[in-house]
Amino acid sequence: MERIAVYPGSFDPLTYGHLNIIERGRLIFDKIIVAVAHNISKKTFFDFEERLGILREVLNGIDKVEVDGFEGLLVEYAKRKNATVILRGIRTVSDFEYEFQMALANKMLSPSMETMFMMTDAKYSYLSSSLIKEIVHFGGSVSSMVPPLVEKKLREKFEKMQKGGII
Ligand code: PNS
């Protein structure tokens, strides 16, 4: 039986921390489905299509990795994709409470679905999507935190918003 894991998230934006989890996940599972959430309650900087497009471009052609989007309940999506595991990265102790709550809720909804946590590599543990957006907003470089395409897209979007008087 193929061991399929879904690696879900908002990926707003994709960081080297996410890529590190995907790389290490590939060593454990036969397939990792990187699943971009469409209907998350938080307002995102990049819209769903933009986030999906970035992931598709960055992860294009990587063996055992599929990029997809999903709406609705994660466990239902994972079941449709024949996945048995939900993979999540944990950076710090402060991530734990939220992750624990989600894992238990998902287990309640689908007892056969396992959540597996992977500790983010120490060199990426300080990274957060909001920190990255703030640095770019104030003109700093995030080249050690995100792939070049993501940095380019962040700059383009901030410039567009500034020109449009949105920020
Ligand atoms: O990267 P994020 O924002 O921490 O990812 C959160 C995500 C998308 C994994 C979570 O919000 C989710 O699973 N959303 C789908 C809706 C759902 O299934 N909710 C119940 C899970 S407790």
Short mmCIF file of N, CA and C and ligand atoms in Angstrom, two decimals:
data_model
loop_
_atom_site.label_atom_id
_atom_site.label_comp_id
_atom_site.label_asym_id
_atom_site.label_seq_id
_atom_site.Cartn_x
_atom_site.Cartn_y
_atom_site.Cartn_z
N MET A 1 0.84 -1.21 0.00
CA MET A 1 0.00 0.00 0.00
C MET A 1 0.87 1.25 0.00
N GLU A 2 0.49 2.19 -0.85
CA GLU A 2 1.25 3.44 -0.92
C GLU A 2 1.02 4.25 0.36
N ARG A 3 2.09 4.77 0.95
CA ARG A 3 1.93 5.62 2.15
C ARG A 3 1.86 7.07 1.70
N ILE A 4 0.64 7.61 1.76
CA ILE A 4 0.43 8.98 1.26
C ILE A 4 0.18 9.91 2.45
N ALA A 5 0.90 11.03 2.47
CA ALA A 5 0.68 12.05 3.52
C ALA A 5 0.21 13.34 2.86
N VAL A 6 -0.73 13.98 3.54
CA VAL A 6 -1.14 15.32 3.10
C VAL A 6 -0.42 16.32 3.99
N TYR A 7 0.23 17.29 3.37
CA TYR A 7 0.89 18.36 4.11
C TYR A 7 0.10 19.65 3.85
N PRO A 8 -0.85 19.98 4.75
CA PRO A 8 -1.74 21.11 4.48
C PRO A 8 -1.22 22.41 5.08
N GLY A 9 -1.70 23.50 4.54
CA GLY A 9 -1.35 24.79 5.13
C GLY A 9 -1.90 25.94 4.32
N SER A 10 -1.68 27.13 4.86
CA SER A 10 -2.10 28.31 4.09
C SER A 10 -0.97 28.75 3.16
N PHE A 11 0.27 28.46 3.53
CA PHE A 11 1.43 28.78 2.69
C PHE A 11 1.37 30.22 2.17
N ASP A 12 1.29 31.12 3.12
CA ASP A 12 1.10 32.55 2.77
C ASP A 12 2.23 33.41 3.31
N PRO A 13 3.45 33.30 2.82
CA PRO A 13 3.86 32.53 1.66
C PRO A 13 4.61 31.24 2.06
N LEU A 14 4.94 30.50 1.01
CA LEU A 14 5.80 29.31 1.15
C LEU A 14 7.18 29.77 1.63
N THR A 15 7.74 29.06 2.63
CA THR A 15 9.06 29.43 3.15
C THR A 15 10.03 28.24 3.03
N TYR A 16 11.30 28.52 3.32
CA TYR A 16 12.28 27.42 3.35
C TYR A 16 11.96 26.44 4.48
N GLY A 17 11.26 26.91 5.51
CA GLY A 17 10.84 26.01 6.59
C GLY A 17 9.87 24.97 6.06
N HIS A 18 8.90 25.40 5.24
CA HIS A 18 7.96 24.45 4.62
C HIS A 18 8.71 23.47 3.71
N LEU A 19 9.63 24.02 2.91
CA LEU A 19 10.35 23.16 1.95
C LEU A 19 11.18 22.10 2.67
N ASN A 20 11.70 22.49 3.84
CA ASN A 20 12.49 21.54 4.63
C ASN A 20 11.62 20.37 5.10
N ILE A 21 10.39 20.67 5.51
CA ILE A 21 9.47 19.60 5.95
C ILE A 21 9.13 18.70 4.75
N ILE A 22 8.90 19.31 3.60
CA ILE A 22 8.55 18.53 2.40
C ILE A 22 9.72 17.61 2.02
N GLU A 23 10.94 18.16 2.03
CA GLU A 23 12.13 17.38 1.70
C GLU A 23 12.27 16.16 2.61
N ARG A 24 12.12 16.40 3.91
CA ARG A 24 12.28 15.30 4.88
C ARG A 24 11.09 14.34 4.82
N GLY A 25 9.91 14.87 4.52
CA GLY A 25 8.73 14.02 4.40
C GLY A 25 8.86 13.05 3.24
N ARG A 26 9.52 13.49 2.19
CA ARG A 26 9.72 12.63 1.01
C ARG A 26 10.53 11.38 1.34
N LEU A 27 11.36 11.47 2.38
CA LEU A 27 12.18 10.31 2.77
C LEU A 27 11.35 9.27 3.52
N ILE A 28 10.20 9.70 4.02
CA ILE A 28 9.39 8.81 4.86
C ILE A 28 8.19 8.25 4.11
N PHE A 29 7.57 9.09 3.27
CA PHE A 29 6.33 8.69 2.60
C PHE A 29 6.56 8.43 1.11
N ASP A 30 5.63 7.65 0.54
CA ASP A 30 5.72 7.38 -0.90
C ASP A 30 5.28 8.60 -1.69
N LYS A 31 4.37 9.36 -1.10
CA LYS A 31 3.90 10.58 -1.79
C LYS A 31 3.49 11.62 -0.74
N ILE A 32 3.86 12.87 -1.02
CA ILE A 32 3.41 13.98 -0.16
C ILE A 32 2.52 14.87 -1.01
N ILE A 33 1.30 15.07 -0.56
CA ILE A 33 0.41 16.00 -1.26
C ILE A 33 0.44 17.32 -0.49
N VAL A 34 1.03 18.31 -1.10
CA VAL A 34 1.10 19.64 -0.46
C VAL A 34 -0.21 20.33 -0.79
N ALA A 35 -1.03 20.53 0.23
CA ALA A 35 -2.42 20.95 0.00
C ALA A 35 -2.66 22.37 0.52
N VAL A 36 -2.94 23.26 -0.41
CA VAL A 36 -3.16 24.67 -0.08
C VAL A 36 -4.63 24.86 0.31
N ALA A 37 -4.82 25.41 1.51
CA ALA A 37 -6.20 25.59 1.99
C ALA A 37 -6.86 26.80 1.32
N HIS A 38 -8.08 26.60 0.88
CA HIS A 38 -8.82 27.67 0.21
C HIS A 38 -9.64 28.49 1.18
N ASN A 39 -10.25 27.79 2.11
CA ASN A 39 -11.28 28.45 2.94
C ASN A 39 -10.83 28.70 4.37
N ILE A 40 -9.57 29.07 4.55
CA ILE A 40 -9.12 29.32 5.92
C ILE A 40 -9.74 30.61 6.41
N SER A 41 -9.99 30.65 7.72
CA SER A 41 -10.70 31.80 8.26
C SER A 41 -9.86 33.07 8.22
N LYS A 42 -8.51 32.91 8.28
CA LYS A 42 -7.70 34.14 8.29
C LYS A 42 -7.56 34.75 6.90
N LYS A 43 -7.46 36.08 6.90
CA LYS A 43 -7.31 36.79 5.63
C LYS A 43 -5.87 36.62 5.17
N THR A 44 -5.71 36.22 3.91
CA THR A 44 -4.35 35.97 3.43
C THR A 44 -3.83 37.13 2.58
N PHE A 45 -2.52 37.23 2.50
CA PHE A 45 -1.87 38.27 1.68
C PHE A 45 -1.99 37.88 0.20
N PHE A 46 -1.59 36.67 -0.11
CA PHE A 46 -1.78 36.14 -1.46
C PHE A 46 -3.11 35.40 -1.51
N ASP A 47 -3.86 35.57 -2.60
CA ASP A 47 -5.11 34.84 -2.68
C ASP A 47 -4.83 33.36 -3.00
N PHE A 48 -5.89 32.57 -3.00
CA PHE A 48 -5.74 31.12 -3.16
C PHE A 48 -4.99 30.76 -4.45
N GLU A 49 -5.40 31.37 -5.58
CA GLU A 49 -4.77 31.04 -6.87
C GLU A 49 -3.30 31.42 -6.87
N GLU A 50 -2.98 32.55 -6.25
CA GLU A 50 -1.57 32.99 -6.21
C GLU A 50 -0.72 32.01 -5.39
N ARG A 51 -1.26 31.59 -4.24
CA ARG A 51 -0.50 30.66 -3.39
C ARG A 51 -0.30 29.32 -4.08
N LEU A 52 -1.37 28.85 -4.73
CA LEU A 52 -1.30 27.59 -5.45
C LEU A 52 -0.30 27.68 -6.60
N GLY A 53 -0.34 28.78 -7.33
CA GLY A 53 0.56 29.00 -8.47
C GLY A 53 2.02 28.99 -8.03
N ILE A 54 2.31 29.65 -6.92
CA ILE A 54 3.69 29.70 -6.41
C ILE A 54 4.17 28.29 -6.04
N LEU A 55 3.31 27.56 -5.33
CA LEU A 55 3.70 26.20 -4.93
C LEU A 55 3.92 25.30 -6.14
N ARG A 56 3.05 25.43 -7.11
CA ARG A 56 3.19 24.60 -8.31
C ARG A 56 4.52 24.89 -9.01
N GLU A 57 4.86 26.17 -9.09
CA GLU A 57 6.09 26.54 -9.79
C GLU A 57 7.33 26.08 -9.02
N VAL A 58 7.34 26.32 -7.72
CA VAL A 58 8.53 25.98 -6.93
C VAL A 58 8.72 24.46 -6.82
N LEU A 59 7.61 23.74 -6.72
CA LEU A 59 7.72 22.29 -6.48
C LEU A 59 7.59 21.45 -7.75
N ASN A 60 7.49 22.14 -8.88
CA ASN A 60 7.30 21.46 -10.15
C ASN A 60 8.39 20.41 -10.41
N GLY A 61 7.98 19.19 -10.73
CA GLY A 61 8.92 18.14 -11.14
C GLY A 61 9.63 17.46 -9.99
N ILE A 62 9.34 17.82 -8.75
CA ILE A 62 9.99 17.14 -7.63
C ILE A 62 9.31 15.80 -7.39
N ASP A 63 10.15 14.77 -7.40
CA ASP A 63 9.66 13.40 -7.28
C ASP A 63 8.88 13.20 -5.98
N LYS A 64 7.76 12.49 -6.07
CA LYS A 64 6.92 12.11 -4.92
C LYS A 64 6.17 13.29 -4.29
N VAL A 65 6.18 14.44 -4.97
CA VAL A 65 5.47 15.60 -4.42
C VAL A 65 4.38 16.04 -5.40
N GLU A 66 3.16 16.19 -4.86
CA GLU A 66 2.03 16.68 -5.66
C GLU A 66 1.51 17.95 -4.99
N VAL A 67 1.15 18.93 -5.80
CA VAL A 67 0.58 20.17 -5.24
C VAL A 67 -0.89 20.21 -5.59
N ASP A 68 -1.70 20.57 -4.61
CA ASP A 68 -3.15 20.60 -4.85
C ASP A 68 -3.77 21.65 -3.93
N GLY A 69 -5.01 22.00 -4.21
CA GLY A 69 -5.75 22.90 -3.33
C GLY A 69 -6.94 22.15 -2.76
N PHE A 70 -7.44 22.60 -1.62
CA PHE A 70 -8.63 21.95 -1.08
C PHE A 70 -9.53 22.96 -0.39
N GLU A 71 -10.81 22.60 -0.36
CA GLU A 71 -11.82 23.39 0.34
C GLU A 71 -12.52 22.46 1.32
N GLY A 72 -13.04 22.99 2.38
CA GLY A 72 -13.80 22.16 3.32
C GLY A 72 -12.90 21.47 4.32
N LEU A 73 -13.42 20.39 4.89
CA LEU A 73 -12.69 19.71 5.95
C LEU A 73 -11.46 18.98 5.42
N LEU A 74 -10.37 19.20 6.13
CA LEU A 74 -9.10 18.58 5.74
C LEU A 74 -9.18 17.05 5.76
N VAL A 75 -9.79 16.48 6.79
CA VAL A 75 -9.81 15.01 6.88
C VAL A 75 -10.61 14.38 5.73
N GLU A 76 -11.66 15.08 5.30
CA GLU A 76 -12.46 14.56 4.17
C GLU A 76 -11.63 14.59 2.90
N TYR A 77 -10.90 15.69 2.73
CA TYR A 77 -10.03 15.82 1.55
C TYR A 77 -8.95 14.72 1.59
N ALA A 78 -8.33 14.55 2.76
CA ALA A 78 -7.25 13.55 2.88
C ALA A 78 -7.77 12.15 2.54
N LYS A 79 -8.99 11.85 3.00
CA LYS A 79 -9.56 10.52 2.70
C LYS A 79 -9.78 10.35 1.19
N ARG A 80 -10.28 11.42 0.57
CA ARG A 80 -10.52 11.35 -0.90
C ARG A 80 -9.21 11.09 -1.65
N LYS A 81 -8.10 11.57 -1.08
CA LYS A 81 -6.81 11.40 -1.74
C LYS A 81 -6.10 10.11 -1.29
N ASN A 82 -6.81 9.27 -0.54
CA ASN A 82 -6.26 8.02 -0.02
C ASN A 82 -5.05 8.22 0.89
N ALA A 83 -5.01 9.36 1.55
CA ALA A 83 -3.91 9.61 2.49
C ALA A 83 -4.28 9.03 3.84
N THR A 84 -3.26 8.59 4.58
CA THR A 84 -3.51 8.05 5.93
C THR A 84 -2.89 8.96 6.99
N VAL A 85 -2.10 9.91 6.54
CA VAL A 85 -1.38 10.78 7.48
C VAL A 85 -1.53 12.25 7.10
N ILE A 86 -1.70 13.08 8.15
CA ILE A 86 -1.63 14.53 7.97
C ILE A 86 -0.28 14.94 8.56
N LEU A 87 0.54 15.56 7.75
CA LEU A 87 1.88 15.95 8.19
C LEU A 87 1.89 17.43 8.54
N ARG A 88 2.44 17.76 9.71
CA ARG A 88 2.54 19.17 10.12
C ARG A 88 3.92 19.43 10.71
N GLY A 89 4.44 20.61 10.48
CA GLY A 89 5.71 21.01 11.07
C GLY A 89 5.46 21.79 12.35
N ILE A 90 6.33 21.60 13.33
CA ILE A 90 6.24 22.38 14.57
C ILE A 90 7.56 23.11 14.77
N ARG A 91 7.46 24.43 14.97
CA ARG A 91 8.69 25.23 15.12
C ARG A 91 9.06 25.42 16.58
N THR A 92 8.09 25.82 17.36
CA THR A 92 8.38 26.17 18.76
C THR A 92 7.27 25.62 19.65
N VAL A 93 7.48 25.74 20.95
CA VAL A 93 6.48 25.27 21.91
C VAL A 93 5.16 26.00 21.69
N SER A 94 5.25 27.26 21.29
CA SER A 94 4.01 28.05 21.10
C SER A 94 3.14 27.51 19.96
N ASP A 95 3.73 26.77 19.04
CA ASP A 95 2.93 26.15 17.97
C ASP A 95 2.10 24.98 18.51
N PHE A 96 2.61 24.43 19.62
CA PHE A 96 2.08 23.14 20.05
C PHE A 96 0.59 23.14 20.37
N GLU A 97 0.13 24.17 21.09
CA GLU A 97 -1.25 24.19 21.57
C GLU A 97 -2.24 24.13 20.39
N TYR A 98 -2.00 24.99 19.42
CA TYR A 98 -2.84 25.04 18.21
C TYR A 98 -2.79 23.72 17.44
N GLU A 99 -1.59 23.18 17.31
CA GLU A 99 -1.43 21.94 16.55
C GLU A 99 -2.10 20.76 17.28
N PHE A 100 -1.97 20.75 18.59
CA PHE A 100 -2.55 19.69 19.40
C PHE A 100 -4.07 19.71 19.26
N GLN A 101 -4.64 20.92 19.32
CA GLN A 101 -6.09 21.09 19.20
C GLN A 101 -6.57 20.60 17.82
N MET A 102 -5.84 21.00 16.79
CA MET A 102 -6.24 20.57 15.43
C MET A 102 -6.13 19.06 15.27
N ALA A 103 -5.03 18.50 15.78
CA ALA A 103 -4.82 17.05 15.65
C ALA A 103 -5.93 16.28 16.35
N LEU A 104 -6.32 16.75 17.54
CA LEU A 104 -7.39 16.05 18.28
C LEU A 104 -8.73 16.20 17.58
N ALA A 105 -8.99 17.39 17.05
CA ALA A 105 -10.25 17.61 16.33
C ALA A 105 -10.30 16.72 15.08
N ASN A 106 -9.20 16.65 14.38
CA ASN A 106 -9.16 15.81 13.18
C ASN A 106 -9.31 14.32 13.53
N LYS A 107 -8.75 13.93 14.65
CA LYS A 107 -8.84 12.54 15.10
C LYS A 107 -10.29 12.20 15.46
N MET A 108 -10.95 13.19 16.07
CA MET A 108 -12.36 13.01 16.43
C MET A 108 -13.20 12.84 15.16
N LEU A 109 -12.89 13.64 14.16
CA LEU A 109 -13.65 13.60 12.91
C LEU A 109 -13.36 12.33 12.11
N SER A 110 -12.12 11.89 12.19
CA SER A 110 -11.71 10.72 11.40
C SER A 110 -10.68 9.91 12.18
N PRO A 111 -11.14 8.97 13.02
CA PRO A 111 -10.22 8.24 13.91
C PRO A 111 -9.08 7.51 13.20
N SER A 112 -9.27 7.15 11.95
CA SER A 112 -8.19 6.40 11.28
C SER A 112 -7.11 7.32 10.69
N MET A 113 -7.34 8.61 10.73
CA MET A 113 -6.37 9.55 10.16
C MET A 113 -5.36 9.95 11.23
N GLU A 114 -4.08 9.71 10.98
CA GLU A 114 -3.04 10.07 11.96
C GLU A 114 -2.44 11.43 11.61
N THR A 115 -2.18 12.24 12.64
CA THR A 115 -1.40 13.46 12.40
C THR A 115 0.02 13.17 12.85
N MET A 116 0.98 13.48 12.00
CA MET A 116 2.39 13.31 12.38
C MET A 116 3.07 14.66 12.37
N PHE A 117 3.86 14.92 13.43
CA PHE A 117 4.57 16.19 13.53
C PHE A 117 6.04 15.99 13.27
N MET A 118 6.59 16.99 12.60
CA MET A 118 8.03 16.96 12.37
C MET A 118 8.58 18.27 12.90
N MET A 119 9.65 18.20 13.68
CA MET A 119 10.23 19.44 14.18
C MET A 119 10.90 20.16 13.02
N THR A 120 10.59 21.43 12.89
CA THR A 120 11.24 22.24 11.86
C THR A 120 12.74 22.30 12.16
N ASP A 121 13.54 22.23 11.13
CA ASP A 121 14.99 22.34 11.31
C ASP A 121 15.30 23.62 12.10
N ALA A 122 16.23 23.51 13.06
CA ALA A 122 16.52 24.64 13.97
C ALA A 122 16.82 25.93 13.19
N LYS A 123 17.45 25.81 12.04
CA LYS A 123 17.82 27.05 11.34
C LYS A 123 16.61 27.78 10.74
N TYR A 124 15.47 27.12 10.73
CA TYR A 124 14.25 27.77 10.21
C TYR A 124 13.21 28.00 11.31
N SER A 125 13.55 27.66 12.53
CA SER A 125 12.51 27.67 13.58
C SER A 125 12.02 29.08 13.91
N TYR A 126 12.80 30.09 13.59
CA TYR A 126 12.38 31.48 13.87
C TYR A 126 11.49 32.04 12.76
N LEU A 127 11.40 31.33 11.65
CA LEU A 127 10.67 31.86 10.48
C LEU A 127 9.17 31.86 10.69
N SER A 128 8.54 32.96 10.30
CA SER A 128 7.08 32.94 10.26
C SER A 128 6.64 33.77 9.06
N SER A 129 5.49 33.43 8.53
CA SER A 129 4.99 34.11 7.34
C SER A 129 4.79 35.60 7.63
N SER A 130 4.29 35.93 8.82
CA SER A 130 4.02 37.35 9.12
C SER A 130 5.32 38.14 9.25
N LEU A 131 6.33 37.51 9.83
CA LEU A 131 7.65 38.16 9.95
C LEU A 131 8.22 38.46 8.55
N ILE A 132 8.11 37.50 7.68
CA ILE A 132 8.63 37.65 6.33
C ILE A 132 7.93 38.81 5.60
N LYS A 133 6.61 38.87 5.74
CA LYS A 133 5.85 39.94 5.07
C LYS A 133 6.25 41.30 5.63
N GLU A 134 6.48 41.35 6.93
CA GLU A 134 6.86 42.63 7.55
C GLU A 134 8.24 43.08 7.03
N ILE A 135 9.17 42.15 6.94
CA ILE A 135 10.52 42.50 6.47
C ILE A 135 10.46 43.04 5.04
N VAL A 136 9.70 42.35 4.19
CA VAL A 136 9.59 42.81 2.79
C VAL A 136 8.90 44.16 2.73
N HIS A 137 7.87 44.33 3.52
CA HIS A 137 7.14 45.61 3.57
C HIS A 137 8.08 46.77 3.85
N PHE A 138 9.07 46.53 4.75
CA PHE A 138 9.98 47.61 5.11
C PHE A 138 11.28 47.57 4.30
N GLY A 139 11.26 46.82 3.21
CA GLY A 139 12.37 46.86 2.26
C GLY A 139 13.55 45.95 2.56
N GLY A 140 13.42 45.07 3.54
CA GLY A 140 14.52 44.16 3.88
C GLY A 140 14.57 42.95 2.96
N SER A 141 15.71 42.24 3.03
CA SER A 141 15.86 41.04 2.20
C SER A 141 15.39 39.79 2.95
N VAL A 142 14.67 38.94 2.26
CA VAL A 142 14.23 37.67 2.85
C VAL A 142 14.80 36.48 2.06
N SER A 143 15.94 36.74 1.39
CA SER A 143 16.48 35.71 0.50
C SER A 143 16.92 34.44 1.25
N SER A 144 17.19 34.55 2.54
CA SER A 144 17.58 33.34 3.28
C SER A 144 16.35 32.62 3.85
N MET A 145 15.18 33.20 3.63
CA MET A 145 13.96 32.65 4.26
C MET A 145 12.99 32.03 3.26
N VAL A 146 12.98 32.54 2.04
CA VAL A 146 12.02 32.05 1.04
C VAL A 146 12.72 31.85 -0.31
N PRO A 147 12.18 30.99 -1.17
CA PRO A 147 12.76 30.82 -2.50
C PRO A 147 12.68 32.13 -3.30
N PRO A 148 13.60 32.32 -4.26
CA PRO A 148 13.64 33.57 -5.03
C PRO A 148 12.28 33.96 -5.63
N LEU A 149 11.53 33.00 -6.14
CA LEU A 149 10.23 33.31 -6.75
C LEU A 149 9.28 33.95 -5.72
N VAL A 150 9.31 33.43 -4.50
CA VAL A 150 8.42 33.95 -3.46
C VAL A 150 8.81 35.39 -3.11
N GLU A 151 10.13 35.64 -3.01
CA GLU A 151 10.58 37.01 -2.69
C GLU A 151 10.13 37.97 -3.81
N LYS A 152 10.27 37.52 -5.05
CA LYS A 152 9.87 38.36 -6.19
C LYS A 152 8.37 38.67 -6.13
N LYS A 153 7.58 37.65 -5.89
CA LYS A 153 6.12 37.84 -5.84
C LYS A 153 5.71 38.74 -4.68
N LEU A 154 6.41 38.60 -3.55
CA LEU A 154 6.10 39.46 -2.39
C LEU A 154 6.38 40.92 -2.75
N ARG A 155 7.55 41.17 -3.35
CA ARG A 155 7.91 42.55 -3.71
C ARG A 155 6.91 43.13 -4.71
N GLU A 156 6.59 42.32 -5.73
CA GLU A 156 5.66 42.79 -6.76
C GLU A 156 4.32 43.18 -6.14
N LYS A 157 3.85 42.33 -5.23
CA LYS A 157 2.53 42.58 -4.65
C LYS A 157 2.55 43.81 -3.73
N PHE A 158 3.61 43.95 -2.96
CA PHE A 158 3.71 45.14 -2.09
C PHE A 158 3.78 46.41 -2.94
N GLU A 159 4.58 46.36 -4.03
CA GLU A 159 4.69 47.55 -4.91
C GLU A 159 3.33 47.91 -5.48
N LYS A 160 2.61 46.89 -5.94
CA LYS A 160 1.28 47.10 -6.52
C LYS A 160 0.33 47.72 -5.49
N MET A 161 0.41 47.22 -4.28
CA MET A 161 -0.49 47.73 -3.22
C MET A 161 -0.10 49.17 -2.87
N GLN A 162 1.22 49.45 -2.87
CA GLN A 162 1.64 50.81 -2.56
C GLN A 162 1.19 51.78 -3.64
N LYS A 163 1.35 51.35 -4.90
CA LYS A 163 0.92 52.20 -6.03
C LYS A 163 -0.58 52.44 -5.99
N GLY A 164 -1.31 51.38 -5.62
CA GLY A 164 -2.77 51.48 -5.57
C GLY A 164 -3.27 52.19 -4.32
N GLY A 165 -2.34 52.61 -3.46
CA GLY A 165 -2.73 53.31 -2.23
C GLY A 165 -3.39 52.41 -1.19
N ILE A 166 -3.21 51.10 -1.36
CA ILE A 166 -3.84 50.16 -0.41
C ILE A 166 -3.04 50.13 0.90
N ILE A 167 -1.72 50.31 0.79
CA ILE A 167 -0.90 50.39 2.03
C ILE A 167 -0.05 51.65 1.99
O1 PNS B 1 -0.77 26.99 7.64
P1 PNS B 1 -1.92 27.03 8.58
O2 PNS B 1 -2.70 28.31 8.38
O3 PNS B 1 -1.53 26.80 10.01
O4 PNS B 1 -2.90 25.80 8.16
C1 PNS B 1 -4.10 25.56 8.85
C2 PNS B 1 -4.96 24.51 8.09
C3 PNS B 1 -5.22 24.98 6.69
C4 PNS B 1 -4.21 23.20 8.06
C5 PNS B 1 -6.30 24.34 8.88
O5 PNS B 1 -6.89 25.58 9.05
C6 PNS B 1 -7.27 23.38 8.19
O6 PNS B 1 -7.09 22.20 8.23
N1 PNS B 1 -8.30 23.95 7.53
C7 PNS B 1 -9.31 23.18 6.82
C8 PNS B 1 -10.65 23.14 7.56
C9 PNS B 1 -10.66 22.06 8.60
O7 PNS B 1 -10.54 20.89 8.33
N2 PNS B 1 -10.77 22.49 9.86
C10 PNS B 1 -10.75 21.60 10.99
C11 PNS B 1 -9.34 21.25 11.38
S1 PNS B 1 -9.20 21.36 13.07
#
